[in-house]
Coordinates of C-alpha atoms and ligand atoms in Angstrom, one line a residue:
M1340 CA 35.9 -49.7 -28.3
N1341 CA 33.1 -52.1 -29.3
Y1342 CA 32.9 -51.4 -33.0
K1343 CA 34.2 -53.0 -36.1
I1344 CA 34.4 -52.2 -39.8
L1345 CA 33.1 -55.1 -41.9
N1346 CA 34.1 -55.4 -45.5
F1347 CA 31.4 -57.3 -47.4
T1348 CA 32.1 -59.6 -50.3
V1349 CA 31.1 -57.9 -53.6
F1350 CA 29.9 -60.0 -56.5
G1351 CA 30.7 -57.6 -59.3
D1352 CA 30.7 -57.9 -63.1
V1353 CA 29.8 -55.8 -66.1
R1354 CA 26.2 -55.7 -65.0
G1355 CA 27.0 -54.1 -61.6
S1356 CA 27.6 -55.2 -58.0
L1357 CA 25.7 -57.4 -55.6
I1358 CA 26.2 -57.7 -51.8
S1359 CA 24.4 -60.4 -49.8
L1360 CA 24.1 -60.1 -46.0
E1361 CA 23.0 -63.1 -44.0
S1362 CA 22.2 -63.6 -40.3
N1363 CA 25.0 -65.2 -38.3
K1364 CA 27.3 -65.2 -41.4
S1365 CA 28.4 -61.9 -42.8
V1366 CA 26.2 -60.3 -40.1
P1367 CA 27.4 -61.5 -36.6
F1368 CA 23.9 -61.8 -35.1
E1369 CA 20.3 -62.8 -36.0
I1370 CA 18.7 -59.9 -37.9
K1371 CA 15.4 -59.0 -36.3
R1372 CA 14.8 -55.5 -37.8
V1373 CA 16.0 -53.4 -40.8
Y1374 CA 15.4 -49.7 -41.0
C1375 CA 16.5 -47.0 -43.3
I1376 CA 17.3 -43.3 -42.9
Y1377 CA 17.0 -41.0 -45.9
G1378 CA 16.0 -37.4 -46.8
T1379 CA 18.5 -36.2 -44.2
N1380 CA 19.7 -32.6 -43.7
P1381 CA 23.4 -31.7 -43.4
E1382 CA 22.4 -29.2 -40.7
Q1383 CA 20.6 -31.7 -38.6
D1384 CA 22.5 -34.4 -36.6
R1385 CA 20.8 -37.6 -35.6
G1386 CA 21.4 -40.5 -33.2
K1387 CA 22.7 -39.1 -29.9
H1388 CA 21.9 -42.2 -28.0
S1389 CA 23.2 -45.6 -26.9
H1390 CA 21.6 -49.0 -26.5
K1391 CA 21.8 -51.3 -23.5
E1392 CA 21.7 -54.5 -25.5
L1393 CA 21.2 -53.8 -29.1
E1394 CA 23.8 -54.6 -31.8
Q1395 CA 23.6 -52.9 -35.1
I1396 CA 25.3 -52.8 -38.5
V1397 CA 25.1 -49.6 -40.4
V1398 CA 25.6 -49.5 -44.2
C1399 CA 25.6 -46.3 -46.2
L1400 CA 23.9 -47.3 -49.4
N1401 CA 24.3 -43.9 -51.1
G1402 CA 26.2 -40.7 -50.4
S1403 CA 28.1 -40.3 -47.1
C1404 CA 27.8 -39.5 -43.5
S1405 CA 30.0 -39.4 -40.4
F1406 CA 29.6 -41.4 -37.2
V1407 CA 30.9 -40.3 -33.9
L1408 CA 31.3 -43.2 -31.5
D1409 CA 32.0 -42.9 -27.8
D1410 CA 32.4 -45.5 -25.1
G1411 CA 32.8 -43.0 -22.3
K1412 CA 36.6 -43.1 -22.5
K1413 CA 37.4 -42.7 -26.2
R1414 CA 35.8 -41.1 -29.2
A1415 CA 36.2 -42.3 -32.8
I1416 CA 35.0 -40.6 -35.9
L1417 CA 34.3 -42.7 -39.0
T1418 CA 33.0 -41.8 -42.5
L1419 CA 30.7 -44.2 -44.2
D1420 CA 30.5 -43.7 -48.0
R1421 CA 30.2 -47.1 -49.7
P1422 CA 27.6 -49.9 -49.7
D1423 CA 30.2 -52.8 -49.4
V1424 CA 31.3 -51.6 -45.9
G1425 CA 29.3 -52.1 -42.7
L1426 CA 29.9 -50.4 -39.4
Y1427 CA 29.2 -52.9 -36.5
I1428 CA 28.3 -51.1 -33.3
G1429 CA 28.0 -53.1 -30.2
K1430 CA 26.1 -52.3 -27.0
N1431 CA 26.9 -49.4 -24.7
I1432 CA 28.3 -47.1 -27.4
W1433 CA 27.1 -43.6 -27.7
R1434 CA 26.6 -42.7 -31.4
E1435 CA 26.0 -39.5 -33.3
M1436 CA 25.4 -39.2 -37.0
K1437 CA 26.6 -36.0 -38.8
N1438 CA 27.6 -34.4 -42.1
F1439 CA 25.0 -36.1 -44.2
S1440 CA 25.7 -35.7 -47.9
E1441 CA 23.0 -35.0 -50.5
K1442 CA 20.9 -38.1 -51.1
C1443 CA 22.5 -40.0 -48.3
V1444 CA 20.7 -43.4 -47.7
I1445 CA 21.6 -45.4 -44.6
M1446 CA 20.4 -49.0 -43.9
V1447 CA 20.6 -50.4 -40.4
L1448 CA 20.5 -54.1 -39.5
A1449 CA 19.5 -54.6 -35.9
S1450 CA 19.7 -57.6 -33.5
E1451 CA 16.4 -56.7 -31.7
Y1452 CA 12.9 -55.4 -32.3
Y1453 CA 12.4 -51.7 -31.7
D1454 CA 12.1 -50.9 -28.0
E1455 CA 12.3 -47.3 -26.9
K1456 CA 12.9 -48.5 -23.2
E1457 CA 16.2 -49.9 -24.4
Y1458 CA 17.5 -46.5 -25.5
I1459 CA 19.6 -44.1 -23.4
R1460 CA 19.1 -40.7 -24.9
D1461 CA 20.9 -38.6 -22.2
Y1462 CA 24.7 -38.5 -22.4
G1463 CA 25.0 -38.0 -18.6
E1464 CA 22.9 -41.1 -18.0
F1465 CA 25.0 -43.0 -20.5
L1466 CA 28.1 -42.3 -18.5
K1467 CA 26.4 -43.2 -15.3
C1468 CA 25.2 -46.6 -16.7
L1469 CA 28.7 -47.5 -17.7
E1470 CA 29.8 -47.2 -14.1
S1471 CA 27.1 -49.6 -12.8
Ligands
TYD640 P1 15.3 -41.9 -33.7 O1 15.7 -42.8 -32.7 O2 15.1 -40.4 -33.3 O3 16.2 -41.9 -35.0 P2 17.9 -41.8 -35.0 O4 18.4 -41.8 -33.6 O5 18.3 -43.1 -35.7 O6 18.2 -40.6 -35.8 O7 13.9 -42.4 -34.3 C1 13.0 -41.5 -35.0 C2 11.6 -42.1 -34.8 O8 11.4 -43.3 -35.4 C3 11.2 -42.2 -33.3 O9 9.9 -41.7 -33.1 C4 11.3 -43.7 -33.1 C5 10.9 -44.3 -34.4 N1 11.5 -45.6 -34.7 C6 10.7 -46.7 -34.8 O10 9.5 -46.6 -34.6 N2 11.3 -47.9 -35.1 C7 12.6 -48.0 -35.3 O11 13.1 -49.2 -35.6 C8 13.5 -46.9 -35.2 C9 15.0 -47.0 -35.4 C10 12.9 -45.7 -34.9

């Protein structure tokens, strides 16, 4: 499946920790957009879509949440709970976000500007697109 766990280099000392993310270096694409999700509700799942071209890296900066990834054949469930780990999600992966902890903060680095036309928000359509 087209996803990867990225372990970022942490510069840590008695003052705390620092992580630096750079386009085409620790991040395997040119970053065109950054967005954050916060104020989530453990009862309310998010995501439930795929992207035709978009690549993303998801980092859980605080708290934790689960990602369900699906390529039409297999499903993987991952928990993100630390800021020095990124979840790379390639194109044509259905994703669902669940089990948001209290004060969960998610940062997403994206390879393209926001474009609603590029989303597939229907699971049946997602499966159909994989065949073509
Ligand atoms: P949505 O796709 O439902 O969030 P998620 O699937 O990550 O839970 O997006 C919520 C709203 O935010 C929707 O109206 C689209 C808008 N939006 C933008 O305007 N720009 C963006 O970069 C993103 C990710 C969403």
